[in-house]
Short mmCIF file of C-alpha atoms in Angstrom, two decimals:
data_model
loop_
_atom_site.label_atom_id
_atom_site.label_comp_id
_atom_site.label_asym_id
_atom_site.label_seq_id
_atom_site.Cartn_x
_atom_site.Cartn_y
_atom_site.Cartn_z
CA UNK U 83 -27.86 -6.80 1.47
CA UNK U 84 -29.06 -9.57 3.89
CA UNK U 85 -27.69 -12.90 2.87
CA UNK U 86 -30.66 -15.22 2.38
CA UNK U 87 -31.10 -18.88 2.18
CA UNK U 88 -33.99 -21.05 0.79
CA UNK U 89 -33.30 -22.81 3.98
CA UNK U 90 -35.03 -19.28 5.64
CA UNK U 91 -38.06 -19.67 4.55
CA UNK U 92 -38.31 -23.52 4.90
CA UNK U 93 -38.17 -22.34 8.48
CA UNK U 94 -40.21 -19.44 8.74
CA UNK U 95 -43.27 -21.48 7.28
CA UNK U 96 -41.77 -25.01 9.37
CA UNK U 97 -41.86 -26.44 5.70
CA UNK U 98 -41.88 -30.64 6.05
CA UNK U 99 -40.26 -32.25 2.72
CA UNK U 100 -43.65 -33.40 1.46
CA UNK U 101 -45.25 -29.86 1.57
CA UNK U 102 -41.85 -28.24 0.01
CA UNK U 103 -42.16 -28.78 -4.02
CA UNK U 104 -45.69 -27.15 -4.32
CA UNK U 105 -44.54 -24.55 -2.04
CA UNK U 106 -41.06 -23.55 -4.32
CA UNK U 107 -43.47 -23.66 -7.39
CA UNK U 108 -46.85 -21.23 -5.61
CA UNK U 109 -43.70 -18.83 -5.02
CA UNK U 110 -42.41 -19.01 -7.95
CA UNK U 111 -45.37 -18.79 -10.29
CA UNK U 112 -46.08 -15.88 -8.41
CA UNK U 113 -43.39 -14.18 -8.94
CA UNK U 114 -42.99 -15.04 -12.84
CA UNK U 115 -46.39 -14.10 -12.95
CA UNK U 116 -46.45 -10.56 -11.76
CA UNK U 117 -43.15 -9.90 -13.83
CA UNK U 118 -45.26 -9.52 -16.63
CA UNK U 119 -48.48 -8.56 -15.49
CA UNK U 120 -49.82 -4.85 -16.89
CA UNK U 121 -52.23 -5.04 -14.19
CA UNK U 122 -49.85 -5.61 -10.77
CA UNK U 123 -47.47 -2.37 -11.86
CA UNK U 124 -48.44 -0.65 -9.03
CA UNK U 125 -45.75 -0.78 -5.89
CA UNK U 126 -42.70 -2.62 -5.55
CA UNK U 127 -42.44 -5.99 -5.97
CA UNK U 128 -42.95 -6.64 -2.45
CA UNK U 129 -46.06 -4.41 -2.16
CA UNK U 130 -47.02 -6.63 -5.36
CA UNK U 131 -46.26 -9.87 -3.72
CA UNK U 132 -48.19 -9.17 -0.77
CA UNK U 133 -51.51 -8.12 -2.60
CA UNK U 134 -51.30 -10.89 -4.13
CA UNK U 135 -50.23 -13.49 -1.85
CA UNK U 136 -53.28 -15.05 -0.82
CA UNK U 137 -54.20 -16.25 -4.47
CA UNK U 138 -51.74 -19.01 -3.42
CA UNK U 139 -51.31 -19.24 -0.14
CA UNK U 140 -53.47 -19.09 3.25
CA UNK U 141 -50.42 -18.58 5.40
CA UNK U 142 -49.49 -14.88 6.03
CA UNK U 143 -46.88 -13.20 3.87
CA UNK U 144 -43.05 -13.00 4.95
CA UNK U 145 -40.53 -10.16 3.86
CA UNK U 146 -38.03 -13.64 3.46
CA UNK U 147 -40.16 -14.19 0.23
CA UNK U 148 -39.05 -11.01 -1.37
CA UNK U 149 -35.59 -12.09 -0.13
CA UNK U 150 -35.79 -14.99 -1.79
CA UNK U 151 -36.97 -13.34 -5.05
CA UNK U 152 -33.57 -10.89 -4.96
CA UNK U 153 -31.41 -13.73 -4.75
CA UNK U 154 -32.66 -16.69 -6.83
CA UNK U 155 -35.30 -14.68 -9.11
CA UNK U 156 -33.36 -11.65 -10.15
CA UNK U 157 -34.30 -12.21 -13.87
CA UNK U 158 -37.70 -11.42 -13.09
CA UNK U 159 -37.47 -8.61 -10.55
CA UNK U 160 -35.75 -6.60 -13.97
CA UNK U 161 -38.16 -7.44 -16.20
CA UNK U 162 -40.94 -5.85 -13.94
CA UNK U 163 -38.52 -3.25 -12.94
CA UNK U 164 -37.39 -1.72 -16.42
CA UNK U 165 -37.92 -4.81 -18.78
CA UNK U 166 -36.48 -7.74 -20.47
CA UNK U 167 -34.11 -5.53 -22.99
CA UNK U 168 -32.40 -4.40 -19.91
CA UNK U 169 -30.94 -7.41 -18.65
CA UNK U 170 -27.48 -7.61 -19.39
CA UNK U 171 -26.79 -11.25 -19.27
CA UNK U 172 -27.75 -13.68 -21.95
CA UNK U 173 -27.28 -16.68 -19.32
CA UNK U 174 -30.41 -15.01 -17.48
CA UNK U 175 -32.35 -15.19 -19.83
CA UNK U 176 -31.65 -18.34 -21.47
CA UNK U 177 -32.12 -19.28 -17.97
CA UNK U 178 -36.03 -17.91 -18.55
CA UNK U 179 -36.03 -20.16 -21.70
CA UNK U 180 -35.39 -23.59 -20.33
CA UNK U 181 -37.69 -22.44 -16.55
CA UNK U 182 -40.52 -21.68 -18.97
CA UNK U 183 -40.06 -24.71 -21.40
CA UNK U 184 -39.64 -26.68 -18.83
CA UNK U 185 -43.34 -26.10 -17.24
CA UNK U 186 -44.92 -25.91 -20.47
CA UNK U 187 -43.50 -29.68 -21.16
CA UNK U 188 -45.53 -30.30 -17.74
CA UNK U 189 -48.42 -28.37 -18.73
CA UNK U 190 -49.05 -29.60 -22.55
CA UNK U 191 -47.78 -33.58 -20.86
CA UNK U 192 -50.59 -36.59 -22.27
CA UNK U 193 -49.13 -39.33 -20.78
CA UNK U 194 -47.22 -40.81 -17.64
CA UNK U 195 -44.11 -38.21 -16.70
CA UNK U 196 -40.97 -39.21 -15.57
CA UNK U 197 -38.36 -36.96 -14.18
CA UNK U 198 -36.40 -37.98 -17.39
CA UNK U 199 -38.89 -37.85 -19.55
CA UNK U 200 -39.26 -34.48 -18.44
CA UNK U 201 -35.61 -33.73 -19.18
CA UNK U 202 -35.50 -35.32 -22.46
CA UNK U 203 -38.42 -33.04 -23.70
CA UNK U 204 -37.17 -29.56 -22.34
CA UNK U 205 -33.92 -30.21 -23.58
CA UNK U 206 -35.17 -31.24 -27.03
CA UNK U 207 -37.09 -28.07 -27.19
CA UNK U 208 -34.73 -25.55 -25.76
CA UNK U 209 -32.29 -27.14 -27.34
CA UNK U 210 -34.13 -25.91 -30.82
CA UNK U 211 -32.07 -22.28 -29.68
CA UNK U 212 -29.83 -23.12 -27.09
CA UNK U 213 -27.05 -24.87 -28.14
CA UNK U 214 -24.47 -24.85 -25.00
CA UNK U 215 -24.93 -28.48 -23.71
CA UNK U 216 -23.46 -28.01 -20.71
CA UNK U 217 -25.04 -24.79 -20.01
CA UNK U 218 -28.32 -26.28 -20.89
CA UNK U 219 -27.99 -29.55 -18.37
CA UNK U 220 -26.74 -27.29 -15.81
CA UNK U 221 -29.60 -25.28 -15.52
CA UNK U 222 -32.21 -27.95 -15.78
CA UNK U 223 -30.48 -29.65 -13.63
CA UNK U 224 -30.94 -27.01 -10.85
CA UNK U 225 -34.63 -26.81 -11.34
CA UNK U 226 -35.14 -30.51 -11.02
CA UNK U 227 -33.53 -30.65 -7.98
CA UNK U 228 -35.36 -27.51 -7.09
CA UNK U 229 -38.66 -28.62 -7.25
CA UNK U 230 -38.42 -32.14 -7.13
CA UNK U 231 -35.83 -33.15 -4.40
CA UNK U 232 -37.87 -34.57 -2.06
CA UNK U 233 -41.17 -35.73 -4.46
CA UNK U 234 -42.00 -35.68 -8.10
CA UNK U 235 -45.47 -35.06 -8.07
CA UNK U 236 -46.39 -34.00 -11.94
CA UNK U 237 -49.94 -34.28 -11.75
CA UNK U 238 -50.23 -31.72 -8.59
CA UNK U 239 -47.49 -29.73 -10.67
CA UNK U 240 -49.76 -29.89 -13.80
CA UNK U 241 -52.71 -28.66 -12.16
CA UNK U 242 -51.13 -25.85 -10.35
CA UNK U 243 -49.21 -24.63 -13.79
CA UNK U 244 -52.11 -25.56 -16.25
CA UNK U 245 -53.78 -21.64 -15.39
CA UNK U 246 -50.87 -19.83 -16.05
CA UNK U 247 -50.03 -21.56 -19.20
CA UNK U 248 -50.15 -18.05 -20.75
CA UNK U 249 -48.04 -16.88 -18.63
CA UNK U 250 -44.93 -19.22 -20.08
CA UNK U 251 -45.94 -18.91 -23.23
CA UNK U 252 -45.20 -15.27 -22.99
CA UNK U 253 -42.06 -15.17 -21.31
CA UNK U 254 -41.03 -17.66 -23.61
CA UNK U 255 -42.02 -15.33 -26.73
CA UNK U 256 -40.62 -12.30 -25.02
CA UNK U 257 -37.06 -14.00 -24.00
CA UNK U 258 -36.65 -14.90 -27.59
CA UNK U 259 -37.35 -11.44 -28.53
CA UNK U 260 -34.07 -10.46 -26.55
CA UNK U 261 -32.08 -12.82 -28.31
CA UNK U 262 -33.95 -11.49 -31.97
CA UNK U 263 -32.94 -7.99 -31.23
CA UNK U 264 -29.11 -9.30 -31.22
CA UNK U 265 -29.83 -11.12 -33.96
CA UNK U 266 -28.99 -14.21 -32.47
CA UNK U 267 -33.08 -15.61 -33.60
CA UNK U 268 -34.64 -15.14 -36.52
CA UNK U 269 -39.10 -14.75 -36.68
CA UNK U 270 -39.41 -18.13 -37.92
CA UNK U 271 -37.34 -19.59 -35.40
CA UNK U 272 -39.26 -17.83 -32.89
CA UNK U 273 -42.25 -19.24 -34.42
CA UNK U 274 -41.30 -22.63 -34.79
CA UNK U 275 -40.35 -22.26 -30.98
CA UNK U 276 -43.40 -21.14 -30.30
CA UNK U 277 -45.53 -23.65 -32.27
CA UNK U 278 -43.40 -26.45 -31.11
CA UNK U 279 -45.67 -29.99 -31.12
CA UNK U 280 -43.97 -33.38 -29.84
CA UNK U 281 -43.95 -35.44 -32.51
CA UNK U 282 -45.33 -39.20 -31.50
CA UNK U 283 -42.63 -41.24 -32.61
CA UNK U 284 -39.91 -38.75 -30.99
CA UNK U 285 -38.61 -41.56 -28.68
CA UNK U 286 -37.77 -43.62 -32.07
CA UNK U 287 -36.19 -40.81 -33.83
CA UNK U 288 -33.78 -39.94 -31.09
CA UNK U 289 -33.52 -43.13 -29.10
CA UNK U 290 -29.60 -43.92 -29.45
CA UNK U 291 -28.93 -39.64 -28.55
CA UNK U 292 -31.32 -40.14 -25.60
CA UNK U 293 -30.00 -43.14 -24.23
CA UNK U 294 -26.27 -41.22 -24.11
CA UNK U 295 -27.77 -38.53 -22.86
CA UNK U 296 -29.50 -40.13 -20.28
CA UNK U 297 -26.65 -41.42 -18.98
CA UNK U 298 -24.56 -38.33 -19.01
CA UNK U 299 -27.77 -36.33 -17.26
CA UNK U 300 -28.29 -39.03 -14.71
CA UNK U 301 -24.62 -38.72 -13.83
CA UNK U 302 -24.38 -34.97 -13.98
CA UNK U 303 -28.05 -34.69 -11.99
CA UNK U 304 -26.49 -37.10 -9.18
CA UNK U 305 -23.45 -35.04 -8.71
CA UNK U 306 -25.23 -31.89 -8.41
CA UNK U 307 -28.04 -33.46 -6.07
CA UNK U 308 -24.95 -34.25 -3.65
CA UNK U 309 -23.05 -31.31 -4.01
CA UNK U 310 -26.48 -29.41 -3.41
CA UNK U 311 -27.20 -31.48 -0.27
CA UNK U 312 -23.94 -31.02 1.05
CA UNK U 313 -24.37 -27.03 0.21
CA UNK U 314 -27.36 -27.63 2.32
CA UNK U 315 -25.67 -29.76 5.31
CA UNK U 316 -22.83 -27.28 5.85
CA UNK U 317 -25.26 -24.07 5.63
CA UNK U 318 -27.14 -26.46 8.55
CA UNK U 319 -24.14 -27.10 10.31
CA UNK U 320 -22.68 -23.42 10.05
CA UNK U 321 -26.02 -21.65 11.20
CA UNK U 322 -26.04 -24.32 14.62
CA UNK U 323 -22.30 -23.64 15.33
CA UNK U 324 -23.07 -19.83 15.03
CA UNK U 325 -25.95 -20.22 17.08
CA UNK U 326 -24.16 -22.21 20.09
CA UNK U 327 -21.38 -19.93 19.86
CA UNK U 328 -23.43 -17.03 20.34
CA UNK U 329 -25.42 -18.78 23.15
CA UNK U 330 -22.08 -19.45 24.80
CA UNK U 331 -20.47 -16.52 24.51
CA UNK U 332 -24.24 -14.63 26.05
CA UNK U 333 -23.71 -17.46 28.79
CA UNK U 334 -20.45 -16.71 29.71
CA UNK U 335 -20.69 -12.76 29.46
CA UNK U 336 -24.21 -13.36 31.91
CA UNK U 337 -21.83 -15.30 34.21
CA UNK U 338 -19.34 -12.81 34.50
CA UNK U 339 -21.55 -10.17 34.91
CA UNK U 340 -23.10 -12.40 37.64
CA UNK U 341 -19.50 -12.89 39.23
CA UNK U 342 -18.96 -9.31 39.32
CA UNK U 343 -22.22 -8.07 39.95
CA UNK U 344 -22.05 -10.49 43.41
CA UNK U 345 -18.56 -9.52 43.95
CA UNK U 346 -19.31 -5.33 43.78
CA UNK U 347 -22.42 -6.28 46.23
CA UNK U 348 -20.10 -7.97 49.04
CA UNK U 349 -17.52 -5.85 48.95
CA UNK U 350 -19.27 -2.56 48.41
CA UNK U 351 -19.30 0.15 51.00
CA UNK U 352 -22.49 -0.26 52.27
CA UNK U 353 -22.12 -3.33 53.56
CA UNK U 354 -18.58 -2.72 55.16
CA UNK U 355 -16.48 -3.85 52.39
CA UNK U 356 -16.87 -7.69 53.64
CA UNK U 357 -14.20 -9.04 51.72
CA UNK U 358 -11.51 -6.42 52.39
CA UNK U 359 -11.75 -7.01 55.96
CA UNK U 360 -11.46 -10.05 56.04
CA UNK U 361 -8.52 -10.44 53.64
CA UNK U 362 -6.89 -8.19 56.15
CA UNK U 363 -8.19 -10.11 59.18
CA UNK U 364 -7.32 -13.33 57.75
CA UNK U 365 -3.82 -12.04 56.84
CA UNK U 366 -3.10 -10.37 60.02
CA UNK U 367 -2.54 -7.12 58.50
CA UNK U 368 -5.85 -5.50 60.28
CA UNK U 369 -7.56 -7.81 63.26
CA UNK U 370 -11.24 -7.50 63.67
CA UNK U 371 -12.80 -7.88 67.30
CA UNK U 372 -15.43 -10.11 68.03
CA UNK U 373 -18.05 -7.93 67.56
CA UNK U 374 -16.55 -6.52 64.24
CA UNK U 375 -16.56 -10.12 63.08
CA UNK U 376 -19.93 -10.77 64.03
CA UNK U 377 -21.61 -7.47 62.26
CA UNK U 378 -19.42 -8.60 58.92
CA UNK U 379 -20.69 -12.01 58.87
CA UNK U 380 -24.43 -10.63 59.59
CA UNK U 381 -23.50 -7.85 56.67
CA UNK U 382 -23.14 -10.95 54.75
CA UNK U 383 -26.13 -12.65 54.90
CA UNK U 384 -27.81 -9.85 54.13
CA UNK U 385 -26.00 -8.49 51.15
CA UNK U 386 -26.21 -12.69 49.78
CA UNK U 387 -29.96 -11.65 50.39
CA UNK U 388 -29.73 -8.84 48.22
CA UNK U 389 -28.38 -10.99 45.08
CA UNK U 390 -31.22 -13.19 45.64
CA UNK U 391 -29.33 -15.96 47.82
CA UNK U 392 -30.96 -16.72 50.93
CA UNK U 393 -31.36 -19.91 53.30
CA UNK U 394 -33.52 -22.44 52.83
CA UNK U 395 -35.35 -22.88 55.72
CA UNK U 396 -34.17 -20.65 59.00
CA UNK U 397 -36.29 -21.55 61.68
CA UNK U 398 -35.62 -25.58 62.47
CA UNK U 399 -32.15 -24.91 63.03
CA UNK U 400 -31.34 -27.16 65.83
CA UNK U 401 -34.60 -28.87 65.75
CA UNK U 402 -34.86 -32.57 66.12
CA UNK U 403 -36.69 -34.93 63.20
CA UNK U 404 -37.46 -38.34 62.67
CA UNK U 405 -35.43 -38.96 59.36
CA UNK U 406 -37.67 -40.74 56.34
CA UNK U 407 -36.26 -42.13 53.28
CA UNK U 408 -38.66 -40.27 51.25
CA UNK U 409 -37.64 -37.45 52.14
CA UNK U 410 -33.60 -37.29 52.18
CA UNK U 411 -32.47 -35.78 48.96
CA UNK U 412 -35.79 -33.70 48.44
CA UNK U 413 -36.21 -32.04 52.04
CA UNK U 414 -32.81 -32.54 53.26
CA UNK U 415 -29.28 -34.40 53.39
CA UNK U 416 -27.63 -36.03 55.86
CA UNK U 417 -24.50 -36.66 57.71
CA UNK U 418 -23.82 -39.87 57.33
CA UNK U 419 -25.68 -43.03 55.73
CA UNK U 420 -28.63 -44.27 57.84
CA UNK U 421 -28.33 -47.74 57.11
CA UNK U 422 -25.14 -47.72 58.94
CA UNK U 423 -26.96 -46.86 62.42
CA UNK U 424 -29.32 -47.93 64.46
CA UNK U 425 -30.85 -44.30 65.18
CA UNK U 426 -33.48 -42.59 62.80
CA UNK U 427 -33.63 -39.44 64.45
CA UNK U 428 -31.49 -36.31 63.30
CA UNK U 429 -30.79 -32.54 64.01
CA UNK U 430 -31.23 -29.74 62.11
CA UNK U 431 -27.71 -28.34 61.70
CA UNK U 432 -27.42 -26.05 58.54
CA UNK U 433 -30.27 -24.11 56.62
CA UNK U 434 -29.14 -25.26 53.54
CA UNK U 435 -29.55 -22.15 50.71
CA UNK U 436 -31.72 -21.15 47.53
CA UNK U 437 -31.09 -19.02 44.84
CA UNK U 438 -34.72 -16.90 44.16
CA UNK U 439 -36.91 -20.24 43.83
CA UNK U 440 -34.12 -22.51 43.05
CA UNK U 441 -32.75 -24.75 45.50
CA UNK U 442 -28.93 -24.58 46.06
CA UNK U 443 -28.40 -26.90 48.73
CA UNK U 444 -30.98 -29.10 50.78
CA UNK U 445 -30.42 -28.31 55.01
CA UNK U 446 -28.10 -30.79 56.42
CA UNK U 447 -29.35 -33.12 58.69
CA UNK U 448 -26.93 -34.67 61.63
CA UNK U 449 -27.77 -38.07 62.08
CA UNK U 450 -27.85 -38.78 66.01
CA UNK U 451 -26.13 -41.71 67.26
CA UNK U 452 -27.73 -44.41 69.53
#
């Protein structure tokens, strides 16, 4: 399976850090919605997804989003697949408990939400079942930092969940069902759960546990914020260094393919085997004659021609110029620094050379002396 990153689809839909909470939660609604929906059976869940998409979004669908479902929403993929009884991992699902507690505490919220407020009230009503701490803080934990990283925006949040308060309701009922069929809940626990109401003077009745606790959560929520930005700066950091080493590694194969590709033209047959011969006239081993030397050196040009490296301009060769400042550097070089003669005139003595449209070398320009 593909490894996938939330960091995927932040990219695929060029996600800013304002846009990115509402985003996380449209997904994810959709998702936890069509888990349970009778009516969306039809398909896969990606089929599902898709048909479904543009009740939240007005961007096109991605196959990342169905990537990200398999590897942060499992728990929901099986209960659409073959149901809640088949999950084998009470973790999961008391993972469903605290996700859908914590967006009803949103939803059924009166009065000015903080992010510890928030965590105060979904612990104190998961914590009516779940009774791992740790386990508990963890979790909630994750989703804070999922959905509220960059901006804790609870009225947006409110009025995006507020429709789909069913929705909770019934995963919540349905997840406690799991945990009644291994007799771990009894009905009127699951009721009381159910029929849970704040009660208005909550803050006085559990001030001195919530002020320990909201030390030890603002401690533990810190930590994980780092370690999860770190997690985030080294997935970063990895995916550049794999891509540079992969553009470095295409650059240098190109290269050598270039060097050999040149090399194989010089010294290939049809052209006289350029290099050969003149290893061999160079060494002694085989002279050349004039004339042998001349056809080589023509042979080439023209095979230099044939990789796409000509000369720059052929026909003023030996031609006289005035030489202009504007124009050393862009049009041509020169000899030897004007300022340090009198004369501004010049010769044309090399073509200078150009790779396809690129220039290699400017024609060199032989300052005359006066």
């Amino acid at each position: 399976m593909e490894t996938f990153k939330k960091l995927d689809l932040v990219k695929e839909y060029n996600l800013n850090k304002e846009d990115e909470p509402l985003f996380w939660l449209k997904i994810d609604i959709l998702i936890e919605s069509l888990s349970i929906d009778e009516n969306n059976k039809s398909g896969n869940y990606d089929s599902a997804l898709k048909r479904n998409w543009n009740k939240f979004f007005d961007i096109p669908y991605s196959k990342k989003v169905f990537g990200y479902l398999r590897k942060h929403k499992l728990p929901f993929k099986l209960i659409r697949d073959s149901g809640i009884q088949d999950i084998k991992s009470d973790n999961f699902v008391s993972n469903i408990i605290i996700n859908s507690i914590m967006k009803l505490v949103i939803i059924n919220n009166e009065e000015t939400l903080t992010i510890q407020k928030l965590r105060e009230k979904t612990i104190i009503w998961a914590g009516m079942f779940i009774k791992d701490e740790k386990a508990l803080n963890e979790e909630l934990n994750s989703l804070i930092y999922h959905y509220f990283k960059f901006k804790f925006d609870v009225e947006s949040f409110k009025e995006t969940l507020t429709p789909y308060k069913d929705v909770y309701l019934k995963l919540l009922k349905i997840s406690l069902e799991y945990f009644k069929s291994k007799d771990k809940i009894t009905d009127e626990e699951i009721k009381n759960m159910l029929e849970y109401k704040e009660e208005r003077d909550i803050d006085d009745i559990v001030a001195v546990s919530l002020d320990r606790e909201r030390l030890k959560s603002t401690y533990e929520l810190v930590i994980s914020h780092n370690k999860r930005e770190i997690d985030m700066l080294k997935e970063e950091i990895e995916e550049l260094n794999s891509k540079q080493r992969e553009s470095f590694n295409y650059s240098m194969n190109q290269y050598k393919f270039g060097i050999r590709d040149l090399f194989n033209l010089i010294n290939s047959k049809n052209y006289g085997n350029i290099l050969d011969r003149f290893y061999c006239h160079a060494s002694g081993s085989k002279k050349l004659t004039e004339k042998e030397l001349t056809m080589l050196v023509k042979n080439l040009i023209i095979s230099l021609e044939a990789f796409g490296i000509s000369p720059y301009s052929e026909e003023n060769i030996g031609s006289s110029i005035e030489v202009e400042d504007k124009n050393i550097g862009t049009e041509y070089r020169v000899s030897d620094d004007v300022y340090k003669v009198n004369s501004r005139k010049g010769q044309i003595v090399f073509p200078g050379w150009k790779y396809k449209d690129e220039t290699l070398e400017l024609p060199l320009v032989k300052i005359k002396w006066s």
